[in-house]
Coordinates of C-alpha atoms in Angstrom, one line a residue:
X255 CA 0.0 0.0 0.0
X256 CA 1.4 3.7 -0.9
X257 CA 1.3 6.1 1.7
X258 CA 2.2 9.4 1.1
X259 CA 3.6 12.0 4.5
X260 CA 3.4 14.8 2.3
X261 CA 0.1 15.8 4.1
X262 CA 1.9 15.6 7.1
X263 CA 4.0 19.0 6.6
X264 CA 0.5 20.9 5.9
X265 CA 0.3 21.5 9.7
X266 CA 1.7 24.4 11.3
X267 CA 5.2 25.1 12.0
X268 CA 6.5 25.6 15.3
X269 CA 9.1 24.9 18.0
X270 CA 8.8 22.7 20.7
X271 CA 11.2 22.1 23.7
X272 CA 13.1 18.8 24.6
X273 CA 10.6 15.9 26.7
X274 CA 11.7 16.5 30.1
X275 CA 10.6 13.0 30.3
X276 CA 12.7 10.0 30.2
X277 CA 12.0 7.2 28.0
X278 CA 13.2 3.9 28.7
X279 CA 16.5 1.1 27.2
X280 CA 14.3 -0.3 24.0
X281 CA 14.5 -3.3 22.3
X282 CA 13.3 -4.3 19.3
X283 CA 12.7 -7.7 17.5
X284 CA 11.3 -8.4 13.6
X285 CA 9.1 -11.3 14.0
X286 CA 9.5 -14.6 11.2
X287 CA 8.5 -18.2 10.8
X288 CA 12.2 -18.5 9.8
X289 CA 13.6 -17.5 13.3
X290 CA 11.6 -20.4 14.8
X291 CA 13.5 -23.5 15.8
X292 CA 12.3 -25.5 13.6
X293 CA 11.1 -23.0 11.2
X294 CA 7.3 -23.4 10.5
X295 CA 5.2 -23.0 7.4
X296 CA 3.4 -19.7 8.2
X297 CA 2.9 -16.4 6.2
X298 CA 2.2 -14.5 9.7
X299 CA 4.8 -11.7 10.4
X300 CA 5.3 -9.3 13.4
X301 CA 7.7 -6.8 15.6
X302 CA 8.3 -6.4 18.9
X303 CA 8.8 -3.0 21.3
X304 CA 10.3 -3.7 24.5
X305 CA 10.7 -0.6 26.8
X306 CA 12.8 -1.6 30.0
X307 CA 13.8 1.1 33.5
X308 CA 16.8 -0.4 34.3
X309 CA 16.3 1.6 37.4
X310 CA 13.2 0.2 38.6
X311 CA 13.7 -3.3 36.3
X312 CA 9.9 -2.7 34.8
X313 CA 9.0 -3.6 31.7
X314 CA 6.6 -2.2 28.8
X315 CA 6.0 -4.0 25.4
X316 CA 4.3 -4.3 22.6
X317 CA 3.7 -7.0 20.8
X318 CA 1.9 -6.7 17.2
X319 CA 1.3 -10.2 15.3
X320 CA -0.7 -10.6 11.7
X321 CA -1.9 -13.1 9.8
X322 CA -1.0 -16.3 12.6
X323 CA -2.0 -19.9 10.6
X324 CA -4.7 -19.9 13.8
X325 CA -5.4 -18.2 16.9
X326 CA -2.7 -16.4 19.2
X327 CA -2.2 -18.7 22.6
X328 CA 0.6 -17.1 24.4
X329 CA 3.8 -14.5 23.8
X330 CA 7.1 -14.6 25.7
X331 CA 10.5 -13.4 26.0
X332 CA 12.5 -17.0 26.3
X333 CA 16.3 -16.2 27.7
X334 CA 19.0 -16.9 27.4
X335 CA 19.5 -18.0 24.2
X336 CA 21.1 -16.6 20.8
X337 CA 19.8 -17.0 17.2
X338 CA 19.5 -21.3 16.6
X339 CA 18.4 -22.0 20.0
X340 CA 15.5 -22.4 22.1
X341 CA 15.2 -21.4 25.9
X342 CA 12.3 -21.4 28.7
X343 CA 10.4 -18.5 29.0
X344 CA 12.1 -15.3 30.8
X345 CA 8.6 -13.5 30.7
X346 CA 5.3 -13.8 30.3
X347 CA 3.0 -11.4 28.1
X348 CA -0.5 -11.4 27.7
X349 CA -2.8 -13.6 25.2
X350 CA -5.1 -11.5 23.2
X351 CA -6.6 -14.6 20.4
X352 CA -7.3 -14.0 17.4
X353 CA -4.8 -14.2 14.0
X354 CA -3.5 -10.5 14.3
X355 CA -3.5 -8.3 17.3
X356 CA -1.8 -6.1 19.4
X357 CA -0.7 -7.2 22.7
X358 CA 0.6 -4.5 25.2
X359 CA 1.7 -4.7 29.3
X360 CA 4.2 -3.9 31.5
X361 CA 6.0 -6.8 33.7
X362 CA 9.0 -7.0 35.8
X363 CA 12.5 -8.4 34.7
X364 CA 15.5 -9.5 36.6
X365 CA 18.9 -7.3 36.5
X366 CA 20.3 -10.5 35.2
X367 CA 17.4 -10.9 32.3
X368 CA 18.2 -7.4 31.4
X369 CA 21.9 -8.2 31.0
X370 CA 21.0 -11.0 28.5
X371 CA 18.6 -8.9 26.5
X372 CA 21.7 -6.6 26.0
X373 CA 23.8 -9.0 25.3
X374 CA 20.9 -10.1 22.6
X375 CA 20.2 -13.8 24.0
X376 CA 17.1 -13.5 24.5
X377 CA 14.2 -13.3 21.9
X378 CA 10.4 -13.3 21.5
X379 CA 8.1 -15.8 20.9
X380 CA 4.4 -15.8 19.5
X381 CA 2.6 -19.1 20.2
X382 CA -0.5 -20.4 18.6
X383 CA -3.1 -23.3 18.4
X384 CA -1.6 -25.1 15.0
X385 CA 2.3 -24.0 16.9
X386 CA 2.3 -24.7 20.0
X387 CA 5.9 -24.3 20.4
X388 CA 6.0 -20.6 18.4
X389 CA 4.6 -19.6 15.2
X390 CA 6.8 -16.3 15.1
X391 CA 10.1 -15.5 16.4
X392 CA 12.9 -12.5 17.0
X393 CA 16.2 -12.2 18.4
X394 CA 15.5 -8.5 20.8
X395 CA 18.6 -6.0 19.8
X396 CA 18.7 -2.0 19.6
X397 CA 17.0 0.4 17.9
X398 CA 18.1 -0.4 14.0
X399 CA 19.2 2.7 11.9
X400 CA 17.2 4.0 9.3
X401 CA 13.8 2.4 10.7
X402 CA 11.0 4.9 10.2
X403 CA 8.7 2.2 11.0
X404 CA 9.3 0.8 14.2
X405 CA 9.5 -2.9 12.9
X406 CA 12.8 -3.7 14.0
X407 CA 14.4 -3.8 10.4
X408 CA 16.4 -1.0 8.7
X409 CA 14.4 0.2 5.6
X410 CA 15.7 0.6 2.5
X411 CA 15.8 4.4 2.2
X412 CA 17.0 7.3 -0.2
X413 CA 17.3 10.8 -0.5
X414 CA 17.0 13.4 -3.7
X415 CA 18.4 17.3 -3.6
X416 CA 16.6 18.7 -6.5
X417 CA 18.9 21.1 -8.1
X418 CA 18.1 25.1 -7.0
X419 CA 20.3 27.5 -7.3
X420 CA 20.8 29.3 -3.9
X421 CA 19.0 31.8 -2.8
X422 CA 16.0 29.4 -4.5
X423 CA 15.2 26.5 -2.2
X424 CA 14.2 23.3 -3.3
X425 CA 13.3 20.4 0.0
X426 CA 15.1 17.2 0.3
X427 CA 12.4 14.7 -0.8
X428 CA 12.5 10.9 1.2
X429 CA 12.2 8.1 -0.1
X430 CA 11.4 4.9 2.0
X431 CA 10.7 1.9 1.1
X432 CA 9.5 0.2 4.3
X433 CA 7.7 -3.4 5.9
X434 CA 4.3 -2.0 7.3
X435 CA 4.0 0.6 5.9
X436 CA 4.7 0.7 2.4
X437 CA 6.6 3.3 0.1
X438 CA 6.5 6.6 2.3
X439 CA 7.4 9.8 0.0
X440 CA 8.0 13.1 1.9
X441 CA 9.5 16.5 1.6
X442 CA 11.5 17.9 4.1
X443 CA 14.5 20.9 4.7
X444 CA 16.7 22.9 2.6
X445 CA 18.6 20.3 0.1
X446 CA 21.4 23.4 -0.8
X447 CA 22.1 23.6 3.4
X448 CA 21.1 20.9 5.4
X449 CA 22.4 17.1 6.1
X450 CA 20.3 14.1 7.2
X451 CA 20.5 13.2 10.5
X452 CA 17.5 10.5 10.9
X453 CA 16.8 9.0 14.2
X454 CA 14.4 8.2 17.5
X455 CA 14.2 12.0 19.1
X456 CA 10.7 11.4 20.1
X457 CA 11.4 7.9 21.6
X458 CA 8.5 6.4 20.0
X459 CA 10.3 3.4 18.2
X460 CA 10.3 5.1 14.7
X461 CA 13.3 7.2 12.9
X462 CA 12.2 11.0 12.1
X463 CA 12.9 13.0 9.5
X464 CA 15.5 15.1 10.8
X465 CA 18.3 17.4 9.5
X466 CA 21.2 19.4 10.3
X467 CA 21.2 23.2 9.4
X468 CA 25.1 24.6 9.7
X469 CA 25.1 28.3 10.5
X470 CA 25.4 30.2 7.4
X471 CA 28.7 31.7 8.6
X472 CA 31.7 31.0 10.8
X473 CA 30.9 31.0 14.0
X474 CA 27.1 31.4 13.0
X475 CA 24.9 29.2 15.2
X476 CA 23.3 25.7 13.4
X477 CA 20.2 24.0 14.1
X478 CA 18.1 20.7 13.9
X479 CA 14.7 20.5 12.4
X480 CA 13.0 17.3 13.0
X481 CA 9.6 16.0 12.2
X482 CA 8.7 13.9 14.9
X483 CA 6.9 11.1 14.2
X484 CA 5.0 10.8 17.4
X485 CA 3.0 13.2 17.0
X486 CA 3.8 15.0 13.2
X487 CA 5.0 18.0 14.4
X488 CA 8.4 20.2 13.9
X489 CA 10.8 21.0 16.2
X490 CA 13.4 23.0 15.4
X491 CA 16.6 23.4 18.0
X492 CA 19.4 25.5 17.6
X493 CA 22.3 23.6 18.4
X494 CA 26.0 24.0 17.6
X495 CA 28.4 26.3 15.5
X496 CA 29.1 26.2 11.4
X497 CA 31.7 24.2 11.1
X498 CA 30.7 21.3 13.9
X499 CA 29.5 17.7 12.6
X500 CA 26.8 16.3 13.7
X501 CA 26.9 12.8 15.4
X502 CA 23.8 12.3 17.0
X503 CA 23.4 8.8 19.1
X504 CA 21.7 7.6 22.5
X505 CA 24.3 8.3 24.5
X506 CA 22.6 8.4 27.8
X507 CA 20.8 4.5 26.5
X508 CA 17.1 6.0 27.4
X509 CA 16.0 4.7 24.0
X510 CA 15.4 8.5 22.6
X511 CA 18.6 9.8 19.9
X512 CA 20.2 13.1 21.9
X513 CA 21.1 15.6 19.4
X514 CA 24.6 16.0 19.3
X515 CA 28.1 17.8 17.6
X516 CA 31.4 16.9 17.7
X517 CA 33.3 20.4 17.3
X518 CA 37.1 20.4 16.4
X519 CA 39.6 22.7 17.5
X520 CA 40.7 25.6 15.9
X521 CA 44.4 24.6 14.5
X522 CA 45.8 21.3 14.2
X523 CA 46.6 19.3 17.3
X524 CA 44.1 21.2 19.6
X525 CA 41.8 18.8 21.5
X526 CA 38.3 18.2 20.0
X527 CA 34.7 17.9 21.9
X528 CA 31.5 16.5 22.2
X529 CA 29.0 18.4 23.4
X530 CA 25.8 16.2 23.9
X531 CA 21.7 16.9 24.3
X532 CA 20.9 14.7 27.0
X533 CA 17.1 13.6 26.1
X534 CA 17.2 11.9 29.7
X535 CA 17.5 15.1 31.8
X536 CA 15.3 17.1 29.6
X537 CA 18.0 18.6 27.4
X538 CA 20.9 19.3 29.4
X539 CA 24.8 19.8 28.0
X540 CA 27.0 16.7 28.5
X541 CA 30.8 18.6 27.1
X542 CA 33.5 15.7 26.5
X543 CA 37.3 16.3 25.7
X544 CA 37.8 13.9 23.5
X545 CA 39.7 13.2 20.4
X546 CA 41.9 15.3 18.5
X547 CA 42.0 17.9 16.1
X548 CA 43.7 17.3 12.6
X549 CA 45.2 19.4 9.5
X550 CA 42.9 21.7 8.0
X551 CA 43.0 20.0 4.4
X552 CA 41.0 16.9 6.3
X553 CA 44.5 14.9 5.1
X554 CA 44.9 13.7 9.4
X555 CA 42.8 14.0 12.3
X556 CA 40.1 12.1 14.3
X557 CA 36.6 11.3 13.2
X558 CA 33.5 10.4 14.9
X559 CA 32.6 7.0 15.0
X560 CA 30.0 6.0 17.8
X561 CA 28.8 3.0 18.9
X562 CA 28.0 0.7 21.9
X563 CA 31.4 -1.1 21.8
X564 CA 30.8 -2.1 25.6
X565 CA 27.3 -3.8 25.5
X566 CA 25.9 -1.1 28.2
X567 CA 23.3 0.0 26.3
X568 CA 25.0 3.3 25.6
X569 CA 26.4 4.6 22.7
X570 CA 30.3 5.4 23.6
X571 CA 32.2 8.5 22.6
X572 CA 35.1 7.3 20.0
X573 CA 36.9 8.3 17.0
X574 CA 38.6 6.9 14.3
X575 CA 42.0 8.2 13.9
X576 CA 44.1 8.7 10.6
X577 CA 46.9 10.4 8.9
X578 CA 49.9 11.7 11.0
X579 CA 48.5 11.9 14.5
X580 CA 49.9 8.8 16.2
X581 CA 48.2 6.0 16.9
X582 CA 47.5 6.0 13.3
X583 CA 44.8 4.2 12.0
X584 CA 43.2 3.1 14.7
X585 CA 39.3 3.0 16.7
X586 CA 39.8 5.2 19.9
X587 CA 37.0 4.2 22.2
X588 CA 36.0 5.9 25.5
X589 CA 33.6 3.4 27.2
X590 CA 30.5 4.4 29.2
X591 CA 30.7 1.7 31.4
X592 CA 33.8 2.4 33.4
X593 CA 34.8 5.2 31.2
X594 CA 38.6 3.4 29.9
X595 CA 39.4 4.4 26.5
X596 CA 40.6 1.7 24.2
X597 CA 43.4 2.1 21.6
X598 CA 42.3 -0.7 18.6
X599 CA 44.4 0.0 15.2
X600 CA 42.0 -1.8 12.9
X601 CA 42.1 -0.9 8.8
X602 CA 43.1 1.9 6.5
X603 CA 41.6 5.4 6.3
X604 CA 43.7 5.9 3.0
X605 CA 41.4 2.8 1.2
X606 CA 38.9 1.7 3.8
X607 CA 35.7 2.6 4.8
X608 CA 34.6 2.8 8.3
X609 CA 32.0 0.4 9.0
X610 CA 31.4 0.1 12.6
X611 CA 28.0 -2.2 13.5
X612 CA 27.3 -5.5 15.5
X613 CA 27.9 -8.2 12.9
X614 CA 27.6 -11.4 15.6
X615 CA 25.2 -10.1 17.1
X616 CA 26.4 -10.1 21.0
X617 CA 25.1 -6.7 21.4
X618 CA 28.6 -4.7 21.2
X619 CA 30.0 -3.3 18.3
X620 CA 32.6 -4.8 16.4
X621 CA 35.7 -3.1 14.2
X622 CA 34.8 -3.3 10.8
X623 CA 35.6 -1.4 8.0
X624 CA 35.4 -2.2 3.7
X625 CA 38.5 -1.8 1.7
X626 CA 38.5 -0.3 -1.7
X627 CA 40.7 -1.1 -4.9
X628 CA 42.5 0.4 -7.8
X629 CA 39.8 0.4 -10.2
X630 CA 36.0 1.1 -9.5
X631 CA 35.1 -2.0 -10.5
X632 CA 37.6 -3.6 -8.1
X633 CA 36.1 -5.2 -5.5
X634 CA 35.0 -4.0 -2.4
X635 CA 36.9 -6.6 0.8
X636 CA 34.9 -6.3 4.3
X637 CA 37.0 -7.0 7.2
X638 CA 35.3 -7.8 10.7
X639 CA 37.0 -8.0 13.9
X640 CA 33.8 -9.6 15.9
X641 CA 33.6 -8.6 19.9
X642 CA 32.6 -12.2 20.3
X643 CA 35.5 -14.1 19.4
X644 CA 37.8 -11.3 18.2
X645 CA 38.3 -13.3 15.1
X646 CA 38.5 -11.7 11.9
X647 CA 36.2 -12.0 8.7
X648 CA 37.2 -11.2 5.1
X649 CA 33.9 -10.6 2.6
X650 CA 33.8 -9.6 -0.7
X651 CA 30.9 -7.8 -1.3
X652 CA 30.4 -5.2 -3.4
X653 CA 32.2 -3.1 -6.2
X654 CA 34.6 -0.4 -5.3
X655 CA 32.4 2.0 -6.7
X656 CA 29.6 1.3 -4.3
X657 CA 28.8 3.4 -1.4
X658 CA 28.6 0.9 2.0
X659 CA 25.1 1.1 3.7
X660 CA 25.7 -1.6 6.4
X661 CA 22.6 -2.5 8.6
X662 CA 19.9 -5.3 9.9
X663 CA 18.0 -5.7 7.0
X664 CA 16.4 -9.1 7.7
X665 CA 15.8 -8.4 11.3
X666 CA 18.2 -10.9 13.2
X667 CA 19.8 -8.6 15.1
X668 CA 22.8 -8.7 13.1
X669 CA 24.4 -5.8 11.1
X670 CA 24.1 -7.0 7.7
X671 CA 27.1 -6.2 4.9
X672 CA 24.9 -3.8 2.2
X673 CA 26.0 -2.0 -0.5
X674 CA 24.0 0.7 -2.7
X675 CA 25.0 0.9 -6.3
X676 CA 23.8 3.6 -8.2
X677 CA 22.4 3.1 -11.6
X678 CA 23.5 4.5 -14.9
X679 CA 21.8 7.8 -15.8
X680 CA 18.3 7.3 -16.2
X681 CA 18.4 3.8 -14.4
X682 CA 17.2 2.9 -11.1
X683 CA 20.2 2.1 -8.3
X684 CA 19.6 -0.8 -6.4
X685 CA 20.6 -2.0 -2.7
X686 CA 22.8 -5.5 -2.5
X687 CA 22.0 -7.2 0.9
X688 CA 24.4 -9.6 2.3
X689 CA 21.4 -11.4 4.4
X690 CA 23.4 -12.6 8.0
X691 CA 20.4 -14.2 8.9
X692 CA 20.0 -17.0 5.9
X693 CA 23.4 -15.8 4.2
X694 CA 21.3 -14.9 1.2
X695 CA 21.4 -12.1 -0.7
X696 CA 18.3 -9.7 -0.8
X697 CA 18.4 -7.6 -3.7
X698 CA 15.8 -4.3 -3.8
X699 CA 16.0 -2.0 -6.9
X700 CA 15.2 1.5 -5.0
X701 CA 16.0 5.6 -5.9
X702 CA 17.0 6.6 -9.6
X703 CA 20.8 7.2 -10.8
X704 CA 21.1 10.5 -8.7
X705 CA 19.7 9.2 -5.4
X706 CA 21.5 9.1 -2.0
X707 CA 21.3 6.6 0.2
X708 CA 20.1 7.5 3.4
X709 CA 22.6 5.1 5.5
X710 CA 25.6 6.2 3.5
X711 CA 25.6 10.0 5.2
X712 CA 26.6 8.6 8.5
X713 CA 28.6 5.0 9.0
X714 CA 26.5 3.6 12.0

């Protein structure tokens, strides 16, 4: 079914402060008949939200099931177990009948089930007369990237700047292509000034539209406009100086994306910093040291390259450092659990892409990055350093010429390895899946030959 947002902009305009609120760690889980163990023979499909207050171990879900082969007869979070494997049930949920529903609650969990869901060994089960055992199954992981609907898959997603010359302004139209709810098509920003920033500000399981507006000067302040989904309304934030990047995350692991910057120094050598949106304490400034500032040509420095490398449920501060600036080519992590920062050489900013993303699937990022060759049609080599086992994989995948858009495209829990090729003029482009969960390839021919990727503007 086509569903257009475009209606969604005809509302007023106007700017909203920060949720003093604090949402809760979320979960989410894409629901199959191929997750089961055994797999069954069902056409039923599903997602799961789970919301969890570490602080007072509660937890809210939501459970949506369609199409079951027969009537619903229980839901579960079974723990501990990883993708393969079965386990006894962790917690209970409510059994609504029927062959599509929506089944919603709040329980209690155990600090130790908590550390399991993290660590993405444990996973949700829909039961049902014909399937006793489970009909539909996920593995629970983090928010994915690039999911505007909720459904615990990354969508396949692209942007397109119409060409304006400034002072004319022409929006950045959106192009999804998503599980529930079909092809969304929206319009959104200034495509001459602003860069996408998608993600969770509203802390309602679904990406927003959101952008990134850099001062129109030196030393001019920038600002975020997001359309939050929640509700489909604007907020715009002013928020950092021209010249700062935006690197927006959880970092506080309340399940809401904090707006944030990471500003360089003024000359080469000076330290860099983070300054950080705190969506948990309704908006307040977390400033960071760290990193370090590089030549002005871009030829050395540090880059921003967050991720949950410790498995706390919080995105950590780190960097990716290259050029002269010793340690040279090398992941610089700051961990949020204890707050040590890690030294990991890993790849070759000269010919690699960063790739950063949990590819086993233990809930901790792993070093990754994809190495070009001489020729664009040379292939493109992943490497993988996986947090599990630190063992490292080599994939080909890809062209040289590709653009990387790594993410969980099957909904395992498991960053996928993705490429987008763009088409020749007049062509459509087309996304190249590396499937972790069936080691398939998934194919989707998406956006024309002058189309962005959405996943490409920010390696995640």
């Amino acid at each position: 079914m086509k569903r257009s947002l475009l209606s969604f902009f005809a509302c007023a305009l106007f700017v909203v402060s920060l949720a003093t609120a604090a949402n809760a760690e979320t979960f989410f889980a894409s629901l199959s008949p191929a997750q089961e163990v055994p797999p069954t023979l069902s056409s039923a499909s599903g997602y799961a939200r789970i919301h969890v207050n570490e602080s007072t171990l509660t937890l809210t879900y939501t459970i949506v099931f369609t199409n079951l082969s027969s009537a619903q007869t229980g839901a579960h979070i079974h723990a501990p177990a990883a993708i393969g494997a079965n386990a006894s049930v962790a917690v209970a949920f409510d059994t609504v009948g029927g062959t599509s529903g929506t089944i919603t609650g709040t329980r209690t969990i155990t600090a130790a089930q908590l550390a399991q869901i993290r660590q993405h060994l444990g996973y949700v089960n829909v039961h049902s007369m014909n399937n006793p055992g489970g009909e539909i199954r996920g593995q629970l992981g983090i928010k994915r990237p690039v999911d505007f609907d909720g459904d615990g898959r990354q969508d396949i997603s692209v942007l397109n700047f119409p060409s304006v010359a400034p002072p004319g302004v022409a929006q950045i139209e959106y192009w999804n292509l998503n599980t529930t709810a079909g092809i969304q098509i929206a319009s959104w920003g200034d495509a001459n000034r602003d860069f996408p920033v998608p993600g969770d500000y509203d802390g309602d399981g679904r990406d927003d539209l959101a952008l990134y507006r850099a001062g129109a000067s030196p030393g001019d302040f920038s600002a975020f406009y997001i359309f939050r989904s929640g509700t489909n309304t604007a907020q715009i934030v002013s928020y950092g100086l021209n010249g700062d990047q935006a690197h927006c995350r959880d970092y506080d692991g309340d399940g809401t994306t904090d707006m944030a910057i990471f500003r360089r120094g003024a000359a080469p050598g000076l330290p860099a910093f983070w300054w950080i949106r705190q969506s948990s304490t309704g908006g307040t400034d977390r400033v960071d040291q760290f990193g370090t500032t590089g030549a002005l040509n871009g030829s050395t420095g540090d880059t921003p390259v967050s991720g949950d490398y410790d498995g706390d449920g919080k995105f950590d501060l780190a960097v990716y450092r290259f050029g002269g600036i010793a340690p040279n080519n090398s992941y610089i992590i700051k961990r949020s659990s204890d707050g040590t920062v890690e030294f990991k050489q890993f790849g070759n900013f000269t010919s690699d892409y960063i790739l950063p993303g949990d590819y086993d699937g233990d809930g901790k990022f792993d070093l990754a990055v994809a190495r070009t060759g001489s020729l664009t049609t040379s292939p493109l080599v992943w490497w993988v350093q996986f947090s599990s086992t630190n063992q490292i994989r080599i994939q080909t995948w890809g062209i040289s010429s590709d653009l990387p858009v790594q993410g969980d495209y099957d909904g395992d829990a498991r960053t996928d390895m993705a490429v987008f090729r763009r088409g020749a003029a007049g062509q459509q482009s087309t996304f190249w899946v590396h499937g972790s969960f069936a080691n398939e390839v998934l194919l989707r021919r998406w956006g024309t030959s002058t189309s962005f990727p959405v996943a490409s503007f920010d390696a995640r």
